[in-house]
Amino acid sequence: MTEAPPPFNDHNTDPAGPPGDPLTLLATETELTGLDFTGLDLRPALRRDSHPRTFTRCTFTEANLRGAQLAEAVFTDCTAVTADFTGALLDQAHWKGGSAAGANFTDADCGDLTCDSVDLANTKWGGAMLTDATFTGCRMIGARLTGHRGLGLNLTRCNLAVANLNGLSLRGTHLVGIRFTEADLGGADFRDSTLEDCRLADANLRAATFTDADLRGADLGELTLATAAQFRGAVISPDQAAQICAALGLNVIG
């Protein structure tokens, strides 16, 4: 008698694979070290709520993490170059070291996200929730933060050269050690903010507002009559004022 074939199943509902497989470990463990998820679709293993995961020296290069549940996750010295975190839940997650250069965080929930000394060059944050997110000592050259959601974004000693920060609201913040060189700050709101050891040389400041901003500790680049007008309403130092007077052909005698 011919044995009946097993029922055909055209899809695998179990995200786990063989024991020791990276996807199996991702689905079953919470502390993961040295795993390589390069190019893998991690959504099945991360689509359900779970205990916060800790990743150490893991590789997520070009991995698909769209909509992944990663709240309170900790990433230490991980590599996530060009990974896709679109719509991922990353609230209260903590990145320490490593690189996520070129990663896509569009529409991700990054409230209270903390990033320390992470390479975030050319990352995309459009539509991402960044309420009270904190970036410290991060390389964010070419990052696109325009169109993000939420208030309370904190930036300290980050390199945002040539970044797209069009329309960014930094009102009332204390910015320390930020490099905005050649960044697009068109329409950005710096009202009531303090810029300490920050560089604004050659940045696009069209329609940016600096009313009551304290720029005395900032490098404003070469101050001409045209560029000085962009800082209307700001508090500046005597040296900065002297540069403006010089641009007007005035001699300041102390």
mmCIF file of C-alpha atoms in Angstrom:
data_model
loop_
_atom_site.group_PDB
_atom_site.id
_atom_site.type_symbol
_atom_site.label_atom_id
_atom_site.label_comp_id
_atom_site.label_asym_id
_atom_site.label_seq_id
_atom_site.Cartn_x
_atom_site.Cartn_y
_atom_site.Cartn_z
ATOM 1 C CA MET A 1 0.000 0.000 0.000
ATOM 2 C CA THR A 2 1.420 3.362 -1.012
ATOM 3 C CA GLU A 3 2.171 5.606 1.958
ATOM 4 C CA ALA A 4 0.389 8.949 1.802
ATOM 5 C CA PRO A 5 2.757 11.930 1.497
ATOM 6 C CA PRO A 6 2.865 14.395 4.388
ATOM 7 C CA PRO A 7 0.677 17.511 4.080
ATOM 8 C CA PHE A 8 2.275 20.232 1.973
ATOM 9 C CA ASN A 9 3.066 23.477 3.734
ATOM 10 C CA ASP A 10 4.260 26.298 1.501
ATOM 11 C CA HIS A 11 5.532 28.470 4.336
ATOM 12 C CA ASN A 12 7.410 28.022 7.553
ATOM 13 C CA THR A 13 5.631 29.553 10.538
ATOM 14 C CA ASP A 14 8.497 28.819 12.908
ATOM 15 C CA PRO A 15 11.161 31.566 12.785
ATOM 16 C CA ALA A 16 13.699 29.248 14.375
ATOM 17 C CA GLY A 17 15.996 26.952 12.444
ATOM 18 C CA PRO A 18 18.454 24.262 13.569
ATOM 19 C CA PRO A 19 20.048 24.592 17.027
ATOM 20 C CA GLY A 20 22.974 27.034 16.887
ATOM 21 C CA ASP A 21 21.521 28.808 13.870
ATOM 22 C CA PRO A 22 21.595 32.634 14.323
ATOM 23 C CA LEU A 23 17.844 32.910 13.751
ATOM 24 C CA THR A 24 17.169 30.176 16.294
ATOM 25 C CA LEU A 25 19.301 31.914 18.892
ATOM 26 C CA LEU A 26 17.684 35.259 18.102
ATOM 27 C CA ALA A 27 14.225 33.782 18.628
ATOM 28 C CA THR A 28 15.074 31.927 21.830
ATOM 29 C CA GLU A 29 17.854 33.810 23.639
ATOM 30 C CA THR A 30 18.065 37.299 25.139
ATOM 31 C CA GLU A 31 21.863 37.659 25.460
ATOM 32 C CA LEU A 32 23.607 37.286 22.114
ATOM 33 C CA THR A 33 27.320 37.681 21.369
ATOM 34 C CA GLY A 34 29.267 37.570 18.109
ATOM 35 C CA LEU A 35 26.392 36.460 15.876
ATOM 36 C CA ASP A 36 26.322 37.308 12.168
ATOM 37 C CA PHE A 37 22.884 38.267 10.809
ATOM 38 C CA THR A 38 24.222 39.783 7.563
ATOM 39 C CA GLY A 39 21.487 40.066 4.945
ATOM 40 C CA LEU A 40 18.979 38.019 6.951
ATOM 41 C CA ASP A 41 15.281 38.741 7.405
ATOM 42 C CA LEU A 42 14.966 39.039 11.175
ATOM 43 C CA ARG A 43 11.318 40.042 11.249
ATOM 44 C CA PRO A 44 9.866 36.596 12.099
ATOM 45 C CA ALA A 45 12.138 36.259 15.128
ATOM 46 C CA LEU A 46 11.511 39.819 16.330
ATOM 47 C CA ARG A 47 7.861 40.372 15.547
ATOM 48 C CA ARG A 48 6.534 39.513 18.995
ATOM 49 C CA ASP A 49 6.993 41.291 22.307
ATOM 50 C CA SER A 50 9.737 39.672 24.354
ATOM 51 C CA HIS A 51 12.211 40.374 27.097
ATOM 52 C CA PRO A 52 14.785 43.045 26.140
ATOM 53 C CA ARG A 53 17.725 41.622 24.229
ATOM 54 C CA THR A 54 21.420 42.357 24.684
ATOM 55 C CA PHE A 55 23.608 42.223 21.570
ATOM 56 C CA THR A 56 27.406 42.307 21.849
ATOM 57 C CA ARG A 57 29.644 42.465 18.753
ATOM 58 C CA CYS A 58 26.849 41.207 16.519
ATOM 59 C CA THR A 59 26.611 41.998 12.796
ATOM 60 C CA PHE A 60 23.347 43.208 11.249
ATOM 61 C CA THR A 61 24.763 44.498 7.947
ATOM 62 C CA GLU A 62 21.949 44.787 5.357
ATOM 63 C CA ALA A 63 19.611 42.867 7.672
ATOM 64 C CA ASN A 64 15.844 43.363 7.480
ATOM 65 C CA LEU A 65 14.567 44.604 10.843
ATOM 66 C CA ARG A 66 11.473 46.418 9.586
ATOM 67 C CA GLY A 67 8.966 46.658 12.436
ATOM 68 C CA ALA A 68 11.225 44.653 14.769
ATOM 69 C CA GLN A 69 10.397 44.652 18.485
ATOM 70 C CA LEU A 70 13.640 45.941 20.028
ATOM 71 C CA ALA A 71 12.420 48.088 22.911
ATOM 72 C CA GLU A 72 15.070 48.450 25.649
ATOM 73 C CA ALA A 73 17.559 46.426 23.601
ATOM 74 C CA VAL A 74 21.272 47.037 24.213
ATOM 75 C CA PHE A 75 23.713 47.039 21.280
ATOM 76 C CA THR A 76 27.413 47.058 22.228
ATOM 77 C CA ASP A 77 30.058 47.351 19.484
ATOM 78 C CA CYS A 78 27.621 46.014 16.906
ATOM 79 C CA THR A 79 27.710 46.592 13.134
ATOM 80 C CA ALA A 80 24.441 47.415 11.367
ATOM 81 C CA VAL A 81 25.682 49.078 8.179
ATOM 82 C CA THR A 82 22.773 49.783 5.768
ATOM 83 C CA ALA A 83 20.409 47.738 7.947
ATOM 84 C CA ASP A 84 16.692 48.471 7.590
ATOM 85 C CA PHE A 85 15.013 49.489 10.869
ATOM 86 C CA THR A 86 11.988 51.088 9.180
ATOM 87 C CA GLY A 87 9.100 51.197 11.659
ATOM 88 C CA ALA A 88 11.089 49.292 14.288
ATOM 89 C CA LEU A 89 10.311 49.698 17.988
ATOM 90 C CA LEU A 90 13.549 50.995 19.530
ATOM 91 C CA ASP A 91 12.231 53.031 22.435
ATOM 92 C CA GLN A 92 14.674 53.092 25.370
ATOM 93 C CA ALA A 93 17.204 51.107 23.332
ATOM 94 C CA HIS A 94 20.894 51.811 23.988
ATOM 95 C CA TRP A 95 23.653 51.739 21.350
ATOM 96 C CA LYS A 96 27.253 51.825 22.585
ATOM 97 C CA GLY A 97 30.031 51.999 19.990
ATOM 98 C CA GLY A 98 29.945 50.205 16.671
ATOM 99 C CA SER A 99 28.416 51.396 13.416
ATOM 100 C CA ALA A 100 24.985 51.732 11.844
ATOM 101 C CA ALA A 101 26.232 53.866 8.946
ATOM 102 C CA GLY A 102 23.697 54.117 6.147
ATOM 103 C CA ALA A 103 20.964 52.429 8.202
ATOM 104 C CA ASN A 104 17.327 53.362 7.652
ATOM 105 C CA PHE A 105 15.361 54.373 10.769
ATOM 106 C CA THR A 106 12.421 55.881 8.877
ATOM 107 C CA ASP A 107 9.212 55.879 10.975
ATOM 108 C CA ALA A 108 10.941 53.968 13.798
ATOM 109 C CA ASP A 109 9.888 54.585 17.405
ATOM 110 C CA CYS A 110 13.125 55.824 18.985
ATOM 111 C CA GLY A 111 11.758 57.631 22.032
ATOM 112 C CA ASP A 112 14.403 57.777 24.795
ATOM 113 C CA LEU A 113 16.905 56.078 22.477
ATOM 114 C CA THR A 114 20.514 56.543 23.648
ATOM 115 C CA CYS A 115 23.471 56.407 21.249
ATOM 116 C CA ASP A 116 27.028 56.743 22.598
ATOM 117 C CA SER A 117 30.009 56.947 20.196
ATOM 118 C CA VAL A 118 28.164 55.290 17.314
ATOM 119 C CA ASP A 119 28.927 55.810 13.617
ATOM 120 C CA LEU A 120 25.566 56.984 12.242
ATOM 121 C CA ALA A 121 26.822 58.582 9.035
ATOM 122 C CA ASN A 122 24.248 58.824 6.231
ATOM 123 C CA THR A 123 21.452 57.386 8.358
ATOM 124 C CA LYS A 124 17.808 58.243 7.594
ATOM 125 C CA TRP A 125 15.396 59.336 10.358
ATOM 126 C CA GLY A 126 12.432 60.771 8.452
ATOM 127 C CA GLY A 127 9.204 60.249 10.401
ATOM 128 C CA ALA A 128 11.065 58.623 13.304
ATOM 129 C CA MET A 129 9.878 59.381 16.833
ATOM 130 C CA LEU A 130 12.894 60.942 18.589
ATOM 131 C CA THR A 131 11.302 62.312 21.757
ATOM 132 C CA ASP A 132 14.061 62.665 24.383
ATOM 133 C CA ALA A 133 16.494 60.668 22.229
ATOM 134 C CA THR A 134 20.136 61.323 23.143
ATOM 135 C CA PHE A 135 23.148 61.210 20.835
ATOM 136 C CA THR A 136 26.583 61.656 22.441
ATOM 137 C CA GLY A 137 29.915 61.582 20.610
ATOM 138 C CA CYS A 138 28.333 60.186 17.460
ATOM 139 C CA ARG A 139 29.574 60.528 13.890
ATOM 140 C CA MET A 140 26.461 61.686 12.016
ATOM 141 C CA ILE A 141 27.983 63.082 8.820
ATOM 142 C CA GLY A 142 25.326 63.252 6.114
ATOM 143 C CA ALA A 143 22.544 62.021 8.411
ATOM 144 C CA ARG A 144 18.999 63.001 7.417
ATOM 145 C CA LEU A 145 17.008 64.122 10.460
ATOM 146 C CA THR A 146 14.504 66.227 8.561
ATOM 147 C CA GLY A 147 10.879 65.323 9.167
ATOM 148 C CA HIS A 148 11.391 63.404 12.398
ATOM 149 C CA ARG A 149 8.705 63.529 15.110
ATOM 150 C CA GLY A 150 8.844 64.474 18.781
ATOM 151 C CA LEU A 151 10.607 67.034 20.946
ATOM 152 C CA GLY A 152 13.520 66.944 23.354
ATOM 153 C CA LEU A 153 16.228 65.678 20.977
ATOM 154 C CA ASN A 154 19.610 65.875 22.765
ATOM 155 C CA LEU A 155 22.885 66.223 20.850
ATOM 156 C CA THR A 156 26.334 66.435 22.475
ATOM 157 C CA ARG A 157 29.732 66.401 20.746
ATOM 158 C CA CYS A 158 28.390 64.968 17.500
ATOM 159 C CA ASN A 159 29.676 65.539 13.973
ATOM 160 C CA LEU A 160 26.702 66.608 11.837
ATOM 161 C CA ALA A 161 28.699 68.008 8.930
ATOM 162 C CA VAL A 162 26.732 68.045 5.637
ATOM 163 C CA ALA A 163 23.730 66.576 7.471
ATOM 164 C CA ASN A 164 20.170 67.412 6.407
ATOM 165 C CA LEU A 165 18.563 69.101 9.419
ATOM 166 C CA ASN A 166 16.056 71.179 7.492
ATOM 167 C CA GLY A 167 13.305 72.400 9.813
ATOM 168 C CA LEU A 168 14.857 70.769 12.885
ATOM 169 C CA SER A 169 13.621 72.145 16.216
ATOM 170 C CA LEU A 170 16.354 72.618 18.814
ATOM 171 C CA ARG A 171 14.573 75.355 20.691
ATOM 172 C CA GLY A 172 15.738 75.819 24.268
ATOM 173 C CA THR A 173 18.468 73.187 24.040
ATOM 174 C CA HIS A 174 22.071 73.423 25.251
ATOM 175 C CA LEU A 175 24.257 72.160 22.417
ATOM 176 C CA VAL A 176 27.881 71.335 23.202
ATOM 177 C CA GLY A 177 30.570 70.423 20.675
ATOM 178 C CA ILE A 178 28.325 70.035 17.626
ATOM 179 C CA ARG A 179 29.854 70.372 14.182
ATOM 180 C CA PHE A 180 27.234 71.748 11.763
ATOM 181 C CA THR A 181 29.763 72.564 9.018
ATOM 182 C CA GLU A 182 28.010 72.692 5.616
ATOM 183 C CA ALA A 183 24.867 71.189 7.134
ATOM 184 C CA ASP A 184 21.422 72.108 5.818
ATOM 185 C CA LEU A 185 19.837 74.015 8.700
ATOM 186 C CA GLY A 186 17.263 75.796 6.584
ATOM 187 C CA GLY A 187 14.236 76.687 8.704
ATOM 188 C CA ALA A 188 15.810 75.215 11.858
ATOM 189 C CA ASP A 189 14.620 76.618 15.194
ATOM 190 C CA PHE A 190 17.424 77.634 17.573
ATOM 191 C CA ARG A 191 15.387 80.084 19.642
ATOM 192 C CA ASP A 192 16.429 80.309 23.306
ATOM 193 C CA SER A 193 19.176 77.747 22.718
ATOM 194 C CA THR A 194 22.829 77.885 23.775
ATOM 195 C CA LEU A 195 25.548 76.792 21.363
ATOM 196 C CA GLU A 196 28.815 76.031 23.139
ATOM 197 C CA ASP A 197 31.891 74.978 21.159
ATOM 198 C CA CYS A 198 29.699 74.470 18.077
ATOM 199 C CA ARG A 199 30.678 75.145 14.462
ATOM 200 C CA LEU A 200 28.225 76.712 12.000
ATOM 201 C CA ALA A 201 30.702 77.634 9.270
ATOM 202 C CA ASP A 202 29.292 77.337 5.728
ATOM 203 C CA ALA A 203 25.987 75.887 6.961
ATOM 204 C CA ASN A 204 22.776 76.697 5.102
ATOM 205 C CA LEU A 205 20.884 78.915 7.555
ATOM 206 C CA ARG A 206 18.177 80.204 5.240
ATOM 207 C CA ALA A 207 15.038 80.963 7.293
ATOM 208 C CA ALA A 208 16.627 79.552 10.478
ATOM 209 C CA THR A 209 15.635 81.423 13.651
ATOM 210 C CA PHE A 210 18.086 82.396 16.408
ATOM 211 C CA THR A 211 16.015 84.770 18.540
ATOM 212 C CA ASP A 212 17.512 84.897 22.064
ATOM 213 C CA ALA A 213 19.983 82.140 21.175
ATOM 214 C CA ASP A 214 23.369 82.435 22.899
ATOM 215 C CA LEU A 215 26.028 82.116 20.194
ATOM 216 C CA ARG A 216 28.957 83.555 22.143
ATOM 217 C CA GLY A 217 30.693 80.192 22.364
ATOM 218 C CA ALA A 218 30.047 79.180 18.747
ATOM 219 C CA ASP A 219 32.244 79.384 15.663
ATOM 220 C CA LEU A 220 30.043 81.252 13.191
ATOM 221 C CA GLY A 221 32.573 81.178 10.384
ATOM 222 C CA GLU A 222 33.382 84.308 8.409
ATOM 223 C CA LEU A 223 30.900 86.968 9.457
ATOM 224 C CA THR A 224 29.818 89.252 6.649
ATOM 225 C CA LEU A 225 26.857 91.592 6.533
ATOM 226 C CA ALA A 226 24.828 88.930 4.726
ATOM 227 C CA THR A 227 25.687 86.083 7.087
ATOM 228 C CA ALA A 228 25.264 88.252 10.188
ATOM 229 C CA ALA A 229 21.657 88.940 9.213
ATOM 230 C CA GLN A 230 20.934 85.217 9.564
ATOM 231 C CA PHE A 231 21.660 85.462 13.294
ATOM 232 C CA ARG A 232 19.211 88.289 13.930
ATOM 233 C CA GLY A 233 18.063 88.416 17.563
ATOM 234 C CA ALA A 234 20.913 86.248 18.875
ATOM 235 C CA VAL A 235 23.348 87.080 21.667
ATOM 236 C CA ILE A 236 26.919 87.336 20.354
ATOM 237 C CA SER A 237 30.342 88.095 21.840
ATOM 238 C CA PRO A 238 32.316 91.348 21.502
ATOM 239 C CA ASP A 239 34.739 89.612 19.126
ATOM 240 C CA GLN A 240 31.875 88.437 16.923
ATOM 241 C CA ALA A 241 30.375 91.923 16.971
ATOM 242 C CA ALA A 242 33.748 93.340 15.939
ATOM 243 C CA GLN A 243 33.786 91.023 12.920
ATOM 244 C CA ILE A 244 30.387 92.324 11.857
ATOM 245 C CA CYS A 245 31.505 95.918 12.317
ATOM 246 C CA ALA A 246 34.594 95.205 10.244
ATOM 247 C CA ALA A 247 32.366 93.836 7.482
ATOM 248 C CA LEU A 248 30.504 97.153 7.586
ATOM 249 C CA GLY A 249 33.760 99.077 7.359
ATOM 250 C CA LEU A 250 33.508 100.325 10.926
ATOM 251 C CA ASN A 251 36.451 100.644 13.288
ATOM 252 C CA VAL A 252 35.796 99.541 16.867
ATOM 253 C CA ILE A 253 37.962 101.315 19.452
ATOM 254 C CA GLY A 254 37.972 99.795 22.926
#
